[in-house]
């Protein structure tokens, strides 16, 4: 349920009754427990405007708020702050909702059609660590939107068109009989072709001829090209499956899919006056940038930007998207700013369509340099995932109690979860320092901490056996605050969805687990001397906490285990 919006509606109602219209219309979370749960700070500015005493205005608002059943305490403090405490009986009445299969979170009133463009690797090479963030963040966002009721279309905008394919085809032809076998390691094949390309101008010329042949639809070239793409996609799928990322063939709509549209896009831009010719090329110029966006080169070739404009057209017209999220490296910010600007100016995307670059920082090693293998090469994603799984095995308690299959499964859930959580728990706009020790750690904001917390609560519930799932008695402040936190999940998810910030969910889960641990240390649940009614109330709190953790982690793409 949306606690925060209930508080804000109560505020709005009081403004109406008093016939006032303050600039600040919303409450914020209280900064300290002694200030209650929420704080309203708008009375001071309003008083200034009306030349009145701020405490008096605050008192008038407070008087009205006091009549609302959701508040237990409404206090005016300091120069005119209003401190709000949510009522225990209200929280207790609502808590059973948090036990349902959606952890009490409702589906949005106004769902939208969202396209999430993520992962989108370039073909003919293996996925490397640079693709980790887009894949993991994009998938979490798609899950989040979907959970809240939006209609989500996942799009893998793979880089499957370009001059590198001429090079690969030329090399394939040159290798004759051997070529088929070599393709099993496409990475090596690509490297070898590149080496040939750099060393021999005769080979490079042949490669360029193949590009032209491929682009004019030569059957043989197209067949080989298709083969390169299929092999690469198979590698990608292996990574997606291992990561538990919801991408498959049906999500793939690569750059090549837009080939036939590029010409139209350029003429649409020219006709609408958005693009002009400049030194033989077709460009869009911007007031606030020195660099134009080139949509067609002087030699007639189209570019990355042209394809992206065609993709926007497709997503708006054919898919009906109202929100399009591009989960791409922050280094492409200017590209997207210009592409979005152009799409809006040319009417490719109307005012009712929201275009968002969901930018993220780089993956760095502990010393702050780009993350590389010991030899200085790019780190293959599949190797990284396998290493995470191997390392996770060290965290399984009482490993001898499990079958080898169970060990594999636990290690996968923990290893992959840790890899994802480490990325998702930081603000995406920051660079991400890749650090195994920090990632696979029981203390701190990690997947392991969350998964252990879940398993621990689960074991308490198992020991308890059956209990009645009804309104809990909230016997002290620890319990009241824990329950309120559980009920805040929906507020957090809505904010994370609006801002496209998955780390808000991780931060919430970490706080929730911390509050549970504190509650559990102080308030015994299963001890014999605990009265029956209190015991069952505490079990309801435990169960609702576990449910919120499981739900939140699931949205982030992370599984839980009943035992670790
Ligand atoms: N293939 C691109 C790259 O690796 C990312 C594509 C992102 N999506 C898009 N619509 N431009 O840099």
Short mmCIF file of N, CA, C and O in Angstrom, two decimals, residues 342-438:
data_model
loop_
_atom_site.label_atom_id
_atom_site.label_comp_id
_atom_site.label_asym_id
_atom_site.label_seq_id
_atom_site.Cartn_x
_atom_site.Cartn_y
_atom_site.Cartn_z
N UNK A 342 16.09 15.11 -31.75
CA UNK A 342 15.74 15.01 -33.17
C UNK A 342 14.39 14.32 -33.34
O UNK A 342 13.54 14.79 -34.10
N UNK A 343 14.20 13.24 -32.61
CA UNK A 343 12.94 12.49 -32.73
C UNK A 343 11.75 13.37 -32.33
O UNK A 343 10.69 13.30 -32.95
N UNK A 344 11.95 14.19 -31.32
CA UNK A 344 10.86 15.07 -30.86
C UNK A 344 10.59 16.16 -31.90
O UNK A 344 9.46 16.43 -32.26
N UNK A 345 11.68 16.77 -32.37
CA UNK A 345 11.53 17.87 -33.33
C UNK A 345 10.87 17.40 -34.61
O UNK A 345 10.07 18.11 -35.21
N UNK A 346 11.22 16.20 -35.04
CA UNK A 346 10.69 15.69 -36.31
C UNK A 346 9.33 15.02 -36.13
O UNK A 346 8.75 14.53 -37.09
N UNK A 347 8.86 14.97 -34.90
CA UNK A 347 7.56 14.34 -34.66
C UNK A 347 7.58 12.82 -34.75
O UNK A 347 6.53 12.19 -34.87
N UNK A 348 8.77 12.23 -34.68
CA UNK A 348 8.85 10.76 -34.69
C UNK A 348 8.31 10.24 -33.36
O UNK A 348 7.67 9.20 -33.29
N UNK A 349 8.57 10.99 -32.31
CA UNK A 349 7.98 10.70 -31.00
C UNK A 349 7.19 11.93 -30.57
O UNK A 349 7.75 13.03 -30.52
N UNK A 350 5.92 11.75 -30.27
CA UNK A 350 5.07 12.87 -29.86
C UNK A 350 5.28 13.25 -28.40
O UNK A 350 6.09 12.64 -27.70
N UNK A 351 4.52 14.26 -27.96
CA UNK A 351 4.64 14.73 -26.57
C UNK A 351 4.22 13.67 -25.57
O UNK A 351 4.59 13.73 -24.41
N UNK A 352 3.43 12.73 -26.02
CA UNK A 352 2.94 11.70 -25.10
C UNK A 352 3.93 10.55 -24.95
O UNK A 352 3.64 9.56 -24.29
N UNK A 353 5.09 10.67 -25.58
CA UNK A 353 6.09 9.60 -25.48
C UNK A 353 7.29 10.09 -24.69
O UNK A 353 7.84 11.15 -24.96
N UNK A 354 7.66 9.29 -23.69
CA UNK A 354 8.79 9.66 -22.84
C UNK A 354 10.02 8.86 -23.27
O UNK A 354 9.98 7.63 -23.28
N UNK A 355 11.08 9.56 -23.63
CA UNK A 355 12.32 8.89 -24.04
C UNK A 355 13.35 9.09 -22.93
O UNK A 355 13.62 10.21 -22.53
N UNK A 356 13.91 7.99 -22.43
CA UNK A 356 14.83 8.13 -21.30
C UNK A 356 16.12 7.36 -21.52
O UNK A 356 16.08 6.17 -21.84
N UNK A 357 17.22 8.04 -21.33
CA UNK A 357 18.50 7.33 -21.32
C UNK A 357 18.79 6.92 -19.89
O UNK A 357 19.03 7.76 -19.03
N UNK A 358 18.75 5.63 -19.63
CA UNK A 358 19.04 5.12 -18.29
C UNK A 358 20.56 4.88 -18.25
O UNK A 358 21.03 3.78 -18.54
N UNK A 359 21.28 5.93 -17.93
CA UNK A 359 22.74 5.88 -18.04
C UNK A 359 23.37 5.19 -16.84
O UNK A 359 22.84 5.25 -15.73
N UNK A 360 24.47 4.52 -17.07
CA UNK A 360 25.22 3.92 -15.95
C UNK A 360 26.71 4.11 -16.14
O UNK A 360 27.19 4.31 -17.26
N UNK A 361 27.43 4.05 -15.02
CA UNK A 361 28.88 4.26 -15.04
C UNK A 361 29.65 3.02 -15.47
O UNK A 361 29.08 1.98 -15.76
N UNK A 362 30.96 3.16 -15.48
CA UNK A 362 31.83 2.08 -15.97
C UNK A 362 32.08 1.02 -14.89
O UNK A 362 31.89 1.28 -13.71
N UNK A 363 32.57 -0.14 -15.33
CA UNK A 363 33.01 -1.17 -14.39
C UNK A 363 34.52 -0.99 -14.20
O UNK A 363 35.28 -1.08 -15.17
N UNK A 364 34.94 -0.75 -12.96
CA UNK A 364 36.36 -0.52 -12.69
C UNK A 364 36.89 -1.58 -11.73
O UNK A 364 36.12 -2.22 -11.01
N UNK A 365 38.20 -1.74 -11.71
CA UNK A 365 38.77 -2.65 -10.70
C UNK A 365 39.06 -1.85 -9.43
O UNK A 365 38.81 -0.65 -9.37
N UNK A 366 39.61 -2.56 -8.42
CA UNK A 366 39.78 -1.91 -7.12
C UNK A 366 40.70 -0.69 -7.17
O UNK A 366 40.60 0.19 -6.34
N UNK A 367 41.59 -0.67 -8.17
CA UNK A 367 42.48 0.47 -8.23
C UNK A 367 41.91 1.60 -9.10
O UNK A 367 42.57 2.59 -9.36
N UNK A 368 40.66 1.40 -9.53
CA UNK A 368 40.01 2.48 -10.27
C UNK A 368 40.26 2.47 -11.77
O UNK A 368 39.88 3.38 -12.48
N UNK A 369 40.92 1.39 -12.24
CA UNK A 369 41.14 1.29 -13.70
C UNK A 369 40.07 0.39 -14.32
O UNK A 369 39.46 -0.42 -13.63
N UNK A 370 39.86 0.52 -15.64
CA UNK A 370 38.88 -0.37 -16.27
C UNK A 370 39.18 -1.83 -15.96
O UNK A 370 40.34 -2.25 -15.94
N UNK A 371 38.13 -2.58 -15.70
CA UNK A 371 38.25 -3.97 -15.27
C UNK A 371 38.74 -4.85 -16.42
O UNK A 371 38.10 -4.98 -17.45
N UNK A 372 39.91 -5.49 -16.22
CA UNK A 372 40.52 -6.32 -17.28
C UNK A 372 40.98 -7.66 -16.70
O UNK A 372 41.07 -7.83 -15.49
N UNK A 373 41.32 -8.59 -17.59
CA UNK A 373 41.92 -9.84 -17.11
C UNK A 373 43.36 -9.56 -16.69
O UNK A 373 43.90 -8.48 -16.98
N UNK A 374 43.99 -10.53 -16.06
CA UNK A 374 45.37 -10.33 -15.60
C UNK A 374 46.29 -9.99 -16.78
O UNK A 374 47.22 -9.22 -16.65
N UNK A 375 45.95 -10.55 -17.93
CA UNK A 375 46.79 -10.30 -19.11
C UNK A 375 46.41 -8.99 -19.81
O UNK A 375 46.98 -8.64 -20.84
N UNK A 376 45.42 -8.32 -19.28
CA UNK A 376 45.04 -7.04 -19.87
C UNK A 376 43.94 -7.13 -20.92
O UNK A 376 43.60 -6.15 -21.57
N UNK A 377 43.36 -8.34 -21.06
CA UNK A 377 42.27 -8.50 -22.04
C UNK A 377 40.91 -8.17 -21.42
O UNK A 377 40.82 -7.94 -20.21
N UNK A 378 39.89 -8.16 -22.28
CA UNK A 378 38.55 -7.92 -21.73
C UNK A 378 38.06 -9.20 -21.06
O UNK A 378 38.33 -10.31 -21.52
N UNK A 379 37.34 -9.03 -19.97
CA UNK A 379 36.86 -10.18 -19.21
C UNK A 379 35.56 -10.69 -19.82
O UNK A 379 34.60 -9.95 -19.95
N UNK A 380 35.56 -11.99 -20.17
CA UNK A 380 34.34 -12.57 -20.74
C UNK A 380 33.31 -12.73 -19.64
O UNK A 380 33.61 -13.20 -18.54
N UNK A 381 32.09 -12.39 -19.98
CA UNK A 381 31.02 -12.42 -19.00
C UNK A 381 30.77 -13.82 -18.46
O UNK A 381 30.56 -14.03 -17.26
N UNK A 382 30.85 -14.79 -19.34
CA UNK A 382 30.57 -16.16 -18.91
C UNK A 382 31.61 -16.63 -17.88
O UNK A 382 31.29 -17.32 -16.92
N UNK A 383 32.86 -16.20 -18.06
CA UNK A 383 33.91 -16.56 -17.09
C UNK A 383 33.64 -15.93 -15.73
O UNK A 383 33.85 -16.52 -14.68
N UNK A 384 33.18 -14.70 -15.79
CA UNK A 384 32.88 -13.96 -14.57
C UNK A 384 31.75 -14.65 -13.79
O UNK A 384 31.83 -14.82 -12.57
N UNK A 385 30.73 -15.06 -14.52
CA UNK A 385 29.58 -15.71 -13.88
C UNK A 385 30.03 -17.04 -13.26
O UNK A 385 29.72 -17.35 -12.11
N UNK A 386 30.83 -17.79 -14.01
CA UNK A 386 31.30 -19.08 -13.48
C UNK A 386 32.18 -18.89 -12.25
O UNK A 386 32.10 -19.67 -11.31
N UNK A 387 32.98 -17.86 -12.26
CA UNK A 387 33.83 -17.62 -11.09
C UNK A 387 32.96 -17.25 -9.87
O UNK A 387 33.22 -17.70 -8.75
N UNK A 388 31.93 -16.44 -10.10
CA UNK A 388 31.03 -16.06 -9.00
C UNK A 388 30.41 -17.31 -8.39
O UNK A 388 30.33 -17.45 -7.16
N UNK A 389 30.01 -18.24 -9.24
CA UNK A 389 29.37 -19.46 -8.76
C UNK A 389 30.36 -20.31 -7.96
O UNK A 389 30.05 -20.83 -6.89
N UNK A 390 31.59 -20.42 -8.48
CA UNK A 390 32.63 -21.17 -7.77
C UNK A 390 32.89 -20.58 -6.40
O UNK A 390 32.94 -21.28 -5.38
N UNK A 391 33.07 -19.27 -6.38
CA UNK A 391 33.37 -18.59 -5.11
C UNK A 391 32.23 -18.73 -4.10
O UNK A 391 32.46 -18.80 -2.90
N UNK A 392 31.01 -18.77 -4.61
CA UNK A 392 29.84 -18.84 -3.72
C UNK A 392 29.84 -20.14 -2.94
O UNK A 392 29.31 -20.22 -1.83
N UNK A 393 30.47 -21.19 -3.49
CA UNK A 393 30.46 -22.50 -2.81
C UNK A 393 31.07 -22.40 -1.41
O UNK A 393 30.70 -23.12 -0.50
N UNK A 394 32.01 -21.49 -1.26
CA UNK A 394 32.67 -21.32 0.04
C UNK A 394 31.73 -20.80 1.13
O UNK A 394 32.09 -20.81 2.30
N UNK A 395 30.56 -20.35 0.76
CA UNK A 395 29.66 -19.77 1.75
C UNK A 395 28.53 -20.70 2.16
O UNK A 395 27.63 -20.31 2.89
N UNK A 396 28.57 -21.91 1.66
CA UNK A 396 27.50 -22.83 2.01
C UNK A 396 27.83 -23.49 3.34
O UNK A 396 28.87 -24.13 3.50
N UNK A 397 26.94 -23.30 4.31
CA UNK A 397 27.15 -23.90 5.62
C UNK A 397 26.76 -25.37 5.56
O UNK A 397 25.83 -25.73 4.85
N UNK A 398 27.43 -26.20 6.32
CA UNK A 398 27.13 -27.63 6.37
C UNK A 398 26.96 -28.24 4.98
O UNK A 398 25.96 -28.89 4.67
N UNK A 399 27.96 -28.02 4.15
CA UNK A 399 27.87 -28.46 2.76
C UNK A 399 27.66 -29.97 2.65
O UNK A 399 27.05 -30.45 1.69
N UNK A 400 28.11 -30.71 3.63
CA UNK A 400 27.98 -32.18 3.54
C UNK A 400 26.54 -32.65 3.67
O UNK A 400 26.24 -33.82 3.44
N UNK A 401 25.64 -31.75 4.03
CA UNK A 401 24.22 -32.16 4.13
C UNK A 401 23.50 -32.11 2.80
O UNK A 401 22.33 -32.46 2.71
N UNK A 402 24.19 -31.63 1.76
CA UNK A 402 23.50 -31.45 0.48
C UNK A 402 24.02 -32.43 -0.58
O UNK A 402 25.17 -32.86 -0.53
N UNK A 403 23.17 -32.71 -1.56
CA UNK A 403 23.63 -33.49 -2.72
C UNK A 403 24.42 -32.56 -3.63
O UNK A 403 24.27 -31.33 -3.54
N UNK A 404 25.26 -33.12 -4.51
CA UNK A 404 26.02 -32.28 -5.43
C UNK A 404 25.13 -31.34 -6.25
O UNK A 404 25.49 -30.20 -6.49
N UNK A 405 23.95 -31.82 -6.64
CA UNK A 405 23.04 -30.97 -7.42
C UNK A 405 22.56 -29.79 -6.58
O UNK A 405 22.45 -28.67 -7.07
N UNK A 406 22.26 -30.09 -5.31
CA UNK A 406 21.80 -29.01 -4.43
C UNK A 406 22.91 -27.97 -4.25
O UNK A 406 22.65 -26.77 -4.26
N UNK A 407 24.14 -28.45 -4.09
CA UNK A 407 25.27 -27.53 -3.93
C UNK A 407 25.38 -26.63 -5.16
O UNK A 407 25.52 -25.41 -5.04
N UNK A 408 25.27 -27.24 -6.34
CA UNK A 408 25.34 -26.45 -7.58
C UNK A 408 24.26 -25.38 -7.61
O UNK A 408 24.51 -24.23 -7.96
N UNK A 409 23.07 -25.78 -7.22
CA UNK A 409 21.96 -24.83 -7.27
C UNK A 409 22.15 -23.69 -6.26
O UNK A 409 21.97 -22.52 -6.60
N UNK A 410 22.55 -24.03 -5.05
CA UNK A 410 22.75 -22.98 -4.04
C UNK A 410 23.85 -22.02 -4.51
O UNK A 410 23.72 -20.80 -4.43
N UNK A 411 24.93 -22.61 -5.04
CA UNK A 411 26.05 -21.78 -5.49
C UNK A 411 25.63 -20.85 -6.63
O UNK A 411 26.04 -19.70 -6.70
N UNK A 412 24.78 -21.36 -7.50
CA UNK A 412 24.31 -20.52 -8.61
C UNK A 412 23.44 -19.37 -8.09
O UNK A 412 23.65 -18.22 -8.45
N UNK A 413 22.52 -19.72 -7.19
CA UNK A 413 21.63 -18.67 -6.65
C UNK A 413 22.44 -17.61 -5.91
O UNK A 413 22.22 -16.41 -6.09
N UNK A 414 23.39 -18.04 -5.11
CA UNK A 414 24.19 -17.08 -4.33
C UNK A 414 25.18 -16.33 -5.24
O UNK A 414 25.29 -15.10 -5.17
N UNK A 415 25.86 -17.07 -6.09
CA UNK A 415 26.88 -16.45 -6.94
C UNK A 415 26.30 -15.44 -7.91
O UNK A 415 26.73 -14.28 -7.96
N UNK A 416 25.30 -15.86 -8.64
CA UNK A 416 24.67 -14.96 -9.61
C UNK A 416 23.98 -13.81 -8.88
O UNK A 416 24.06 -12.65 -9.29
N UNK A 417 23.33 -14.15 -7.75
CA UNK A 417 22.67 -13.11 -6.96
C UNK A 417 23.66 -12.06 -6.50
O UNK A 417 23.39 -10.85 -6.57
N UNK A 418 24.83 -12.49 -6.07
CA UNK A 418 25.84 -11.55 -5.57
C UNK A 418 26.33 -10.64 -6.69
O UNK A 418 26.50 -9.43 -6.50
N UNK A 419 26.58 -11.25 -7.82
CA UNK A 419 27.05 -10.49 -8.98
C UNK A 419 26.03 -9.41 -9.37
O UNK A 419 26.38 -8.26 -9.62
N UNK A 420 24.78 -9.78 -9.38
CA UNK A 420 23.74 -8.83 -9.75
C UNK A 420 23.53 -7.77 -8.67
O UNK A 420 23.43 -6.58 -8.96
N UNK A 421 23.47 -8.23 -7.44
CA UNK A 421 23.14 -7.31 -6.35
C UNK A 421 24.21 -6.23 -6.19
O UNK A 421 23.91 -5.07 -5.93
N UNK A 422 25.47 -6.62 -6.38
CA UNK A 422 26.56 -5.66 -6.22
C UNK A 422 26.39 -4.52 -7.21
O UNK A 422 26.66 -3.35 -6.90
N UNK A 423 25.91 -4.84 -8.37
CA UNK A 423 25.69 -3.84 -9.42
C UNK A 423 24.43 -3.02 -9.13
O UNK A 423 24.41 -1.80 -9.27
N UNK A 424 23.39 -3.71 -8.68
CA UNK A 424 22.08 -3.06 -8.51
C UNK A 424 21.97 -2.24 -7.23
O UNK A 424 21.10 -1.40 -7.11
N UNK A 425 22.87 -2.50 -6.27
CA UNK A 425 22.72 -1.82 -4.98
C UNK A 425 23.40 -0.45 -4.96
O UNK A 425 23.24 0.29 -4.01
N UNK A 426 24.17 -0.14 -6.00
CA UNK A 426 24.74 1.21 -6.04
C UNK A 426 23.95 2.06 -7.01
O UNK A 426 23.31 1.54 -7.92
N UNK A 427 24.00 3.35 -6.79
CA UNK A 427 23.35 4.27 -7.73
C UNK A 427 23.95 4.02 -9.11
O UNK A 427 25.16 4.10 -9.30
N UNK A 428 23.11 3.69 -10.08
CA UNK A 428 23.64 3.27 -11.39
C UNK A 428 24.52 4.31 -12.06
O UNK A 428 25.36 3.99 -12.89
N UNK A 429 24.31 5.59 -11.75
CA UNK A 429 25.09 6.61 -12.43
C UNK A 429 26.56 6.62 -11.96
O UNK A 429 27.41 7.20 -12.63
N UNK A 430 26.83 5.98 -10.83
CA UNK A 430 28.23 5.91 -10.37
C UNK A 430 28.97 4.83 -11.14
O UNK A 430 28.37 3.88 -11.63
N UNK A 431 30.31 4.96 -11.17
CA UNK A 431 31.12 3.84 -11.66
C UNK A 431 30.98 2.70 -10.67
O UNK A 431 30.74 2.91 -9.48
N UNK A 432 31.18 1.51 -11.16
CA UNK A 432 30.98 0.34 -10.31
C UNK A 432 32.33 -0.35 -10.12
O UNK A 432 32.97 -0.77 -11.07
N UNK A 433 32.75 -0.39 -8.87
CA UNK A 433 34.04 -1.02 -8.56
C UNK A 433 33.81 -2.51 -8.36
O UNK A 433 33.13 -2.92 -7.42
N UNK A 434 34.40 -3.29 -9.24
CA UNK A 434 34.21 -4.73 -9.17
C UNK A 434 35.15 -5.33 -8.14
O UNK A 434 36.37 -5.26 -8.29
N UNK A 435 34.59 -5.91 -7.09
CA UNK A 435 35.42 -6.39 -5.98
C UNK A 435 34.78 -7.66 -5.41
O UNK A 435 33.76 -7.61 -4.72
N UNK A 436 35.42 -8.81 -5.70
CA UNK A 436 34.86 -10.09 -5.25
C UNK A 436 34.63 -10.13 -3.74
O UNK A 436 33.62 -10.64 -3.28
N UNK A 437 35.61 -9.60 -2.99
CA UNK A 437 35.52 -9.74 -1.54
C UNK A 437 34.35 -8.94 -0.96
O UNK A 437 33.71 -9.35 -0.01
N UNK A 438 34.12 -7.80 -1.56
CA UNK A 438 33.02 -6.97 -1.08
C UNK A 438 31.67 -7.56 -1.50
O UNK A 438 30.68 -7.49 -0.78
#
